[in-house]
Structure formats: C-alpha cells, structure tokens
Amino acid sequence: MVYQSEVRPVSVQESQPPGTWRYCGNQLLRWRTQSGISREELAAATNYSSATIKSMEQGVRMPTPRLLDQADDLFKANGKLSAAKDYLRREKFPARAQDFMAREREAISLWSYEVALIPGLLQTETYARALMGNRCPPLDDETVEERVTARLERQSLLTRKPLAALNFVLYEAALRGPHVDKEQLLHILEQGKLGNLTVQALTFDRANSSALSGPMVLLETRDHERLAFSEGQSISQLTDDPGVVSSHTERLSMIRALALSPDESARFIERMVEELMTERLTWFKSSYSDDEGSNCVEVALAWHKSTYSDREDASCVEVAACPAAVHVRDSKVTDSPELAVAAPAWSAFVSYASRRA
C-alpha cells in the first residue's frame, strides 16, 4: 500500500490570514468606498496611519474594535460594522506555524535542533518577550503579549501526561545569542533535569557544514504519524513525506552524534553561566588603596547570602560568586587587562601590604 502524504508544505504566500479578518476588512473597504471617504480621511478621523488602515482592509491585520466602532459611526452603518467585533479574534500563532503547533500538542516524541535561537519550548518569558519585541516588521504591544502568552502555554507539553519524550540539540551560537542571559541558561539546565527531556550542546569546534543548514524539528503524533518541520525567514514546511522525514532523521542523528552528551552539555552550560557572572562582577576599591586614590586597585567579587543564613539574618555569612579567584584591575583604566588571583593568595598579599604600609 502506497503511503499518501496528507500534509502539504506550507509557504508564507500560501498562509492566508484568518477568513474573518479578510471578510471584515473587505466590508470595511466597501463601506468606506460607498461613503465616499478616502483612506487618508478615515486614518485622520480614527488616529491610525493610512498604511494601517490599508492592511486592515486587506485582512492582513485584524481590524480593531475601536476602528470598527468609529468607522460604523462615520459610515452610518447602523451597527453592521460594530457587530463584527464578536467574530474577530487574534490567532495565538502566526498563520504559517498553526498546523505545526496543532501537531506539536499531540506529540508523543519530539526532536529539535536549533542553530540561532533557544527553542520556544525552552524559552523564559524574558527571552520570548525580547524576541517578540524585536520582530521586523514590528508587532504591536497587544500581539506581543498574546504571542508571549501562547509560547509559554506551549511549554505545558514538557510536563503533560502522558509524558512526551523530548530531545533538544542547541548549537553554541544559540546559547550565546544576544538575548540569552543567566536566567535563560539556568532555565535550560533546570528543564534538562526532567526525566523525559534531554538537552545537548553542539559546540563550535564539533560542528560541520551540515549542522549549519538551519533548524529543524521531527515529531511523532499519538497516531504514530512522523512529521518534519523546518522554518526560515521566507518559508515554513511541515510534511509527512517519508523521503523528507528520512532525510531529516539522518541529519539530526548525525548532529546528535557530534554534540556533547547531556552530562557534558550541562557542564558546558554551567561554565557559560560562570562566564556571564564573571563578566558582570561588581568592581570596588580594595582595602589596599590610599584615600586620594592615587595608588588604587579594584577587586571584583559578587557577594550574596549563603544558604547557611537564618531568616532574621542574625547568623549570616556571604559567599562570592567566583570564590576561587579575585579579579583585580586598575581603577583608572577600567578596560585594562584583569588579573585573576587565587583568593588565598590575594588575602596573603593584602595582609603583607598592610604590614608594609
């Protein structure tokens, strides 16, 4: 029996906005034209740009309730345009991703490889918001909020019953992306402790050219349907074509073999956290600095409460973020090279310098 593919590749051009948007936008255009009002006049009356009005009339953007009410009054539509508000809703996901999101919810297993970004299932709210807020063309604030909420809701897959088997491989460039902070890295480490989830890091020195071809996802549904999903700037493709699924499976297997093991990956990410903490150390004058600051060195240690502190702070000790070393630099030339000194050696030096002073 020949296996028939039921899922077509979906491109941006094929991914139409919701039909309700397009129908309502068309009605808005017809009422405006019938009323003899130009797009620019409607824009001025409603405090929207003419480009925004055009995108709503074309159904590319959802007509807003405020615009519909104002247009209804302006065109004397007797409530016909305002009534459309009850039938309009924003989609949680971009049109080109909706089929994939529906299948993802059904997944019993998922394998993901990311080259440049942290996968949505592993993103913190802060990271997701930073990505949504830097889209081009930009998203309005309401859409950003809805997309962030939807992305966080997707993460219920991680702990859904019955559990899905989830596997993530992240290229080092994704882990070092501009919006990746300590919170995001620690979140990945925490999620990696889930029994049904593995995280692997593919470091720069281990990657080959095939690993740089772009992100991809393989998933298997409850009906044991196997699908491949790939996404770029101009096209997305979701398919169950056996040849494509096989090709993606082979490529992902190769990438997983190149990547660090889950334990090695956890240690690698932990070192990245330490790097971030070192970069953001708080600098202050050392005790071996004169009052005028003419002979001044600065040291860096980020202190915080240890777990051996009671709630009333009566018995509190503090520990350094980098207890193994003290970072020293010239306070007058803050971009000068830093000297990392073992903490015991620094203490001995300060003690010696104090006696010599």
PDB file of C-alpha atoms in Angstrom, residues 66-271:
ATOM      1  CA  ARG A  66     -12.037  50.749  18.167  1.00  0.00           C
ATOM      2  CA  LEU A  67     -11.698  51.206  14.418  1.00  0.00           C
ATOM      3  CA  LEU A  68     -14.877  49.241  13.727  1.00  0.00           C
ATOM      4  CA  ASP A  69     -16.893  51.356  16.182  1.00  0.00           C
ATOM      5  CA  GLN A  70     -15.528  54.629  14.814  1.00  0.00           C
ATOM      6  CA  ALA A  71     -15.981  53.539  11.198  1.00  0.00           C
ATOM      7  CA  ASP A  72     -19.526  52.389  11.958  1.00  0.00           C
ATOM      8  CA  ASP A  73     -20.396  55.891  13.198  1.00  0.00           C
ATOM      9  CA  LEU A  74     -18.531  57.630  10.387  1.00  0.00           C
ATOM     10  CA  PHE A  75     -20.093  55.499   7.622  1.00  0.00           C
ATOM     11  CA  LYS A  76     -23.539  55.399   9.307  1.00  0.00           C
ATOM     12  CA  ALA A  77     -23.502  51.595   9.093  1.00  0.00           C
ATOM     13  CA  ASN A  78     -26.123  51.280  11.865  1.00  0.00           C
ATOM     14  CA  GLY A  79     -24.145  48.720  13.849  1.00  0.00           C
ATOM     15  CA  LYS A  80     -23.286  46.423  10.947  1.00  0.00           C
ATOM     16  CA  LEU A  81     -19.529  47.024  11.261  1.00  0.00           C
ATOM     17  CA  SER A  82     -19.524  47.092  15.063  1.00  0.00           C
ATOM     18  CA  ALA A  83     -21.278  43.715  15.099  1.00  0.00           C
ATOM     19  CA  ALA A  84     -18.196  42.135  13.522  1.00  0.00           C
ATOM     20  CA  LYS A  85     -16.260  42.553  16.788  1.00  0.00           C
ATOM     21  CA  ASP A  86     -17.847  39.411  18.219  1.00  0.00           C
ATOM     22  CA  TYR A  87     -16.499  37.298  15.354  1.00  0.00           C
ATOM     23  CA  LEU A  88     -12.930  38.552  15.296  1.00  0.00           C
ATOM     24  CA  ARG A  89     -10.139  37.046  17.318  1.00  0.00           C
ATOM     25  CA  ARG A  90      -6.388  37.148  17.213  1.00  0.00           C
ATOM     26  CA  GLU A  91      -4.591  33.941  16.358  1.00  0.00           C
ATOM     27  CA  LYS A  92      -2.168  32.756  19.017  1.00  0.00           C
ATOM     28  CA  PHE A  93       0.425  31.797  16.432  1.00  0.00           C
ATOM     29  CA  PRO A  94       1.487  33.092  13.001  1.00  0.00           C
ATOM     30  CA  ALA A  95      -0.575  31.541  10.228  1.00  0.00           C
ATOM     31  CA  ARG A  96       2.359  29.591   8.806  1.00  0.00           C
ATOM     32  CA  ALA A  97       3.020  27.897  12.169  1.00  0.00           C
ATOM     33  CA  GLN A  98      -0.542  26.967  13.158  1.00  0.00           C
ATOM     34  CA  ASP A  99      -0.527  23.483  11.596  1.00  0.00           C
ATOM     35  CA  PHE A 100       2.741  22.654  13.323  1.00  0.00           C
ATOM     36  CA  MET A 101       1.511  23.913  16.704  1.00  0.00           C
ATOM     37  CA  ALA A 102      -1.585  21.722  16.417  1.00  0.00           C
ATOM     38  CA  ARG A 103       0.581  18.657  15.735  1.00  0.00           C
ATOM     39  CA  GLU A 104       3.055  19.585  18.460  1.00  0.00           C
ATOM     40  CA  ARG A 105       0.272  19.392  21.057  1.00  0.00           C
ATOM     41  CA  GLU A 106      -0.327  15.775  20.002  1.00  0.00           C
ATOM     42  CA  ALA A 107       3.337  14.764  20.049  1.00  0.00           C
ATOM     43  CA  ILE A 108       4.473  11.680  21.920  1.00  0.00           C
ATOM     44  CA  SER A 109       8.091  12.393  20.951  1.00  0.00           C
ATOM     45  CA  LEU A 110       9.923  15.412  19.582  1.00  0.00           C
ATOM     46  CA  TRP A 111      13.480  16.026  18.391  1.00  0.00           C
ATOM     47  CA  SER A 112      14.545  19.639  17.885  1.00  0.00           C
ATOM     48  CA  TYR A 113      17.729  21.237  16.555  1.00  0.00           C
ATOM     49  CA  GLU A 114      18.281  24.999  16.754  1.00  0.00           C
ATOM     50  CA  VAL A 115      21.109  26.972  15.170  1.00  0.00           C
ATOM     51  CA  ALA A 116      20.489  30.572  16.260  1.00  0.00           C
ATOM     52  CA  LEU A 117      17.665  30.744  18.824  1.00  0.00           C
ATOM     53  CA  ILE A 118      16.621  28.984  22.002  1.00  0.00           C
ATOM     54  CA  PRO A 119      13.700  26.644  21.142  1.00  0.00           C
ATOM     55  CA  GLY A 120      10.302  28.037  22.117  1.00  0.00           C
ATOM     56  CA  LEU A 121       9.664  25.123  24.473  1.00  0.00           C
ATOM     57  CA  LEU A 122      12.761  26.092  26.499  1.00  0.00           C
ATOM     58  CA  GLN A 123      12.419  29.888  26.474  1.00  0.00           C
ATOM     59  CA  THR A 124      11.923  32.045  29.544  1.00  0.00           C
ATOM     60  CA  GLU A 125       9.301  34.771  29.428  1.00  0.00           C
ATOM     61  CA  THR A 126      12.034  37.427  29.343  1.00  0.00           C
ATOM     62  CA  TYR A 127      13.765  35.810  26.375  1.00  0.00           C
ATOM     63  CA  ALA A 128      10.495  35.241  24.493  1.00  0.00           C
ATOM     64  CA  ARG A 129       9.443  38.841  25.055  1.00  0.00           C
ATOM     65  CA  ALA A 130      12.797  40.122  23.795  1.00  0.00           C
ATOM     66  CA  LEU A 131      12.415  38.116  20.583  1.00  0.00           C
ATOM     67  CA  MET A 132       8.804  39.182  20.014  1.00  0.00           C
ATOM     68  CA  GLY A 133       9.671  42.806  20.704  1.00  0.00           C
ATOM     69  CA  ASN A 134      12.371  42.838  18.030  1.00  0.00           C
ATOM     70  CA  ARG A 135      10.408  41.456  15.087  1.00  0.00           C
ATOM     71  CA  CYS A 136      10.615  43.092  11.674  1.00  0.00           C
ATOM     72  CA  PRO A 137       8.083  44.279  10.714  1.00  0.00           C
ATOM     73  CA  PRO A 138       7.300  45.075  14.358  1.00  0.00           C
ATOM     74  CA  LEU A 139       4.359  43.616  16.260  1.00  0.00           C
ATOM     75  CA  ASP A 140       2.012  45.852  18.240  1.00  0.00           C
ATOM     76  CA  ASP A 141       2.078  45.548  22.036  1.00  0.00           C
ATOM     77  CA  GLU A 142      -1.145  43.550  22.220  1.00  0.00           C
ATOM     78  CA  THR A 143       0.116  40.999  19.711  1.00  0.00           C
ATOM     79  CA  VAL A 144       3.430  40.704  21.550  1.00  0.00           C
ATOM     80  CA  GLU A 145       1.603  39.920  24.796  1.00  0.00           C
ATOM     81  CA  GLU A 146      -0.604  37.327  23.126  1.00  0.00           C
ATOM     82  CA  ARG A 147       2.314  35.647  21.361  1.00  0.00           C
ATOM     83  CA  VAL A 148       4.390  35.514  24.559  1.00  0.00           C
ATOM     84  CA  THR A 149       1.458  34.025  26.483  1.00  0.00           C
ATOM     85  CA  ALA A 150       0.885  31.455  23.741  1.00  0.00           C
ATOM     86  CA  ARG A 151       4.558  30.499  23.722  1.00  0.00           C
ATOM     87  CA  LEU A 152       4.571  29.910  27.461  1.00  0.00           C
ATOM     88  CA  GLU A 153       1.352  27.882  27.201  1.00  0.00           C
ATOM     89  CA  ARG A 154       3.054  25.617  24.649  1.00  0.00           C
ATOM     90  CA  GLN A 155       5.511  24.596  27.348  1.00  0.00           C
ATOM     91  CA  SER A 156       2.827  22.530  29.070  1.00  0.00           C
ATOM     92  CA  LEU A 157       3.996  19.809  26.666  1.00  0.00           C
ATOM     93  CA  LEU A 158       7.080  19.370  28.865  1.00  0.00           C
ATOM     94  CA  THR A 159       5.067  18.041  31.803  1.00  0.00           C
ATOM     95  CA  ARG A 160       1.866  16.890  30.091  1.00  0.00           C
ATOM     96  CA  LYS A 161       0.514  13.452  30.976  1.00  0.00           C
ATOM     97  CA  PRO A 162       1.235  11.060  29.407  1.00  0.00           C
ATOM     98  CA  LEU A 163       4.768  12.375  29.152  1.00  0.00           C
ATOM     99  CA  ALA A 164       6.270  13.069  25.744  1.00  0.00           C
ATOM    100  CA  ALA A 165       9.903  12.173  25.016  1.00  0.00           C
ATOM    101  CA  LEU A 166      11.634  15.476  24.210  1.00  0.00           C
ATOM    102  CA  ASN A 167      15.139  15.913  22.808  1.00  0.00           C
ATOM    103  CA  PHE A 168      16.854  19.238  22.093  1.00  0.00           C
ATOM    104  CA  VAL A 169      20.211  19.966  20.454  1.00  0.00           C
ATOM    105  CA  LEU A 170      21.358  23.598  20.638  1.00  0.00           C
ATOM    106  CA  TYR A 171      24.216  24.976  18.575  1.00  0.00           C
ATOM    107  CA  GLU A 172      26.623  27.065  20.649  1.00  0.00           C
ATOM    108  CA  ALA A 173      25.663  30.212  18.714  1.00  0.00           C
ATOM    109  CA  ALA A 174      22.096  29.859  20.022  1.00  0.00           C
ATOM    110  CA  LEU A 175      23.347  29.579  23.602  1.00  0.00           C
ATOM    111  CA  ARG A 176      25.458  32.710  23.135  1.00  0.00           C
ATOM    112  CA  GLY A 177      22.737  34.750  21.423  1.00  0.00           C
ATOM    113  CA  PRO A 178      22.252  38.450  22.239  1.00  0.00           C
ATOM    114  CA  HIS A 179      19.142  37.884  24.380  1.00  0.00           C
ATOM    115  CA  VAL A 180      20.482  34.892  26.307  1.00  0.00           C
ATOM    116  CA  ASP A 181      21.113  35.770  29.946  1.00  0.00           C
ATOM    117  CA  LYS A 182      21.925  33.868  33.117  1.00  0.00           C
ATOM    118  CA  GLU A 183      18.227  33.251  33.800  1.00  0.00           C
ATOM    119  CA  GLN A 184      17.753  31.624  30.404  1.00  0.00           C
ATOM    120  CA  LEU A 185      20.780  29.346  30.768  1.00  0.00           C
ATOM    121  CA  LEU A 186      19.757  28.288  34.265  1.00  0.00           C
ATOM    122  CA  HIS A 187      16.245  27.595  32.965  1.00  0.00           C
ATOM    123  CA  ILE A 188      17.659  25.257  30.313  1.00  0.00           C
ATOM    124  CA  LEU A 189      19.698  23.453  32.972  1.00  0.00           C
ATOM    125  CA  GLU A 190      16.612  23.088  35.161  1.00  0.00           C
ATOM    126  CA  GLN A 191      14.473  21.742  32.321  1.00  0.00           C
ATOM    127  CA  GLY A 192      17.246  19.304  31.457  1.00  0.00           C
ATOM    128  CA  LYS A 193      16.663  17.622  34.808  1.00  0.00           C
ATOM    129  CA  LEU A 194      13.209  16.444  33.717  1.00  0.00           C
ATOM    130  CA  GLY A 195      13.219  12.708  33.197  1.00  0.00           C
ATOM    131  CA  ASN A 196      11.557  12.917  29.781  1.00  0.00           C
ATOM    132  CA  LEU A 197      13.803  15.665  28.388  1.00  0.00           C
ATOM    133  CA  THR A 198      17.409  15.773  27.178  1.00  0.00           C
ATOM    134  CA  VAL A 199      19.472  18.798  26.188  1.00  0.00           C
ATOM    135  CA  GLN A 200      22.666  18.565  24.157  1.00  0.00           C
ATOM    136  CA  ALA A 201      25.026  21.369  23.151  1.00  0.00           C
ATOM    137  CA  LEU A 202      26.806  21.346  19.802  1.00  0.00           C
ATOM    138  CA  THR A 203      29.958  23.397  20.293  1.00  0.00           C
ATOM    139  CA  PHE A 204      31.663  25.460  17.606  1.00  0.00           C
ATOM    140  CA  ASP A 205      34.605  23.070  17.367  1.00  0.00           C
ATOM    141  CA  ARG A 206      32.391  19.996  16.857  1.00  0.00           C
ATOM    142  CA  ALA A 207      30.031  21.334  14.183  1.00  0.00           C
ATOM    143  CA  ASN A 208      30.362  20.605  10.482  1.00  0.00           C
ATOM    144  CA  SER A 209      28.746  22.295   7.496  1.00  0.00           C
ATOM    145  CA  SER A 210      25.641  20.087   7.621  1.00  0.00           C
ATOM    146  CA  ALA A 211      24.913  21.343  11.123  1.00  0.00           C
ATOM    147  CA  LEU A 212      24.754  24.934   9.853  1.00  0.00           C
ATOM    148  CA  SER A 213      21.975  24.370   7.315  1.00  0.00           C
ATOM    149  CA  GLY A 214      19.240  25.592   9.643  1.00  0.00           C
ATOM    150  CA  PRO A 215      16.860  24.467  12.384  1.00  0.00           C
ATOM    151  CA  MET A 216      14.528  21.501  12.146  1.00  0.00           C
ATOM    152  CA  VAL A 217      12.037  19.549  14.209  1.00  0.00           C
ATOM    153  CA  LEU A 218      10.938  15.933  13.976  1.00  0.00           C
ATOM    154  CA  LEU A 219       7.871  14.768  15.857  1.00  0.00           C
ATOM    155  CA  GLU A 220       5.687  11.718  16.208  1.00  0.00           C
ATOM    156  CA  THR A 221       1.971  12.047  16.986  1.00  0.00           C
ATOM    157  CA  ARG A 222      -0.277   9.794  19.058  1.00  0.00           C
ATOM    158  CA  ASP A 223      -1.309   8.084  15.820  1.00  0.00           C
ATOM    159  CA  HIS A 224       2.394   7.368  15.184  1.00  0.00           C
ATOM    160  CA  GLU A 225       2.475   9.779  12.281  1.00  0.00           C
ATOM    161  CA  ARG A 226       6.004  11.102  11.790  1.00  0.00           C
ATOM    162  CA  LEU A 227       6.400  14.701  10.630  1.00  0.00           C
ATOM    163  CA  ALA A 228       9.279  17.005   9.750  1.00  0.00           C
ATOM    164  CA  PHE A 229       9.127  20.773  10.220  1.00  0.00           C
ATOM    165  CA  SER A 230      11.637  23.347   9.036  1.00  0.00           C
ATOM    166  CA  GLU A 231      11.353  27.106   9.134  1.00  0.00           C
ATOM    167  CA  GLY A 232      13.211  30.003   7.557  1.00  0.00           C
ATOM    168  CA  GLN A 233      12.641  33.706   7.056  1.00  0.00           C
ATOM    169  CA  SER A 234      10.570  33.284   3.907  1.00  0.00           C
ATOM    170  CA  ILE A 235       9.121  29.771   4.082  1.00  0.00           C
ATOM    171  CA  SER A 236       7.980  27.119   6.528  1.00  0.00           C
ATOM    172  CA  GLN A 237       7.438  23.472   5.685  1.00  0.00           C
ATOM    173  CA  LEU A 238       5.513  20.824   7.583  1.00  0.00           C
ATOM    174  CA  THR A 239       5.438  17.468   5.855  1.00  0.00           C
ATOM    175  CA  ASP A 240       4.936  13.771   6.438  1.00  0.00           C
ATOM    176  CA  ASP A 241       6.638  12.856   3.166  1.00  0.00           C
ATOM    177  CA  PRO A 242       8.672   9.714   4.001  1.00  0.00           C
ATOM    178  CA  GLY A 243      11.682  10.877   1.981  1.00  0.00           C
ATOM    179  CA  VAL A 244      11.871  14.252   3.728  1.00  0.00           C
ATOM    180  CA  VAL A 245      11.303  12.730   7.170  1.00  0.00           C
ATOM    181  CA  SER A 246      14.045  10.174   6.494  1.00  0.00           C
ATOM    182  CA  SER A 247      16.483  12.868   5.354  1.00  0.00           C
ATOM    183  CA  HIS A 248      15.805  14.995   8.432  1.00  0.00           C
ATOM    184  CA  THR A 249      16.155  11.958  10.683  1.00  0.00           C
ATOM    185  CA  GLU A 250      19.550  11.103   9.194  1.00  0.00           C
ATOM    186  CA  ARG A 251      20.789  14.675   9.541  1.00  0.00           C
ATOM    187  CA  LEU A 252      19.569  15.006  13.113  1.00  0.00           C
ATOM    188  CA  SER A 253      21.169  11.687  14.075  1.00  0.00           C
ATOM    189  CA  MET A 254      24.488  12.962  12.742  1.00  0.00           C
ATOM    190  CA  ILE A 255      24.129  16.233  14.680  1.00  0.00           C
ATOM    191  CA  ARG A 256      23.303  14.409  17.919  1.00  0.00           C
ATOM    192  CA  ALA A 257      26.398  12.244  17.453  1.00  0.00           C
ATOM    193  CA  LEU A 258      28.564  15.366  17.064  1.00  0.00           C
ATOM    194  CA  ALA A 259      27.054  17.120  20.091  1.00  0.00           C
ATOM    195  CA  LEU A 260      28.209  16.801  23.672  1.00  0.00           C
ATOM    196  CA  SER A 261      26.456  14.218  25.815  1.00  0.00           C
ATOM    197  CA  PRO A 262      23.669  15.501  28.093  1.00  0.00           C
ATOM    198  CA  ASP A 263      26.018  15.468  31.118  1.00  0.00           C
ATOM    199  CA  GLU A 264      28.829  17.174  29.196  1.00  0.00           C
ATOM    200  CA  SER A 265      26.311  19.690  27.850  1.00  0.00           C
ATOM    201  CA  ALA A 266      25.107  20.544  31.355  1.00  0.00           C
ATOM    202  CA  ARG A 267      28.684  21.202  32.469  1.00  0.00           C
ATOM    203  CA  PHE A 268      29.296  23.290  29.342  1.00  0.00           C
ATOM    204  CA  ILE A 269      26.233  25.445  30.035  1.00  0.00           C
ATOM    205  CA  GLU A 270      27.243  25.766  33.691  1.00  0.00           C
ATOM    206  CA  ARG A 271      30.596  27.183  32.551  1.00  0.00           C
TER     207      ARG A 271
END
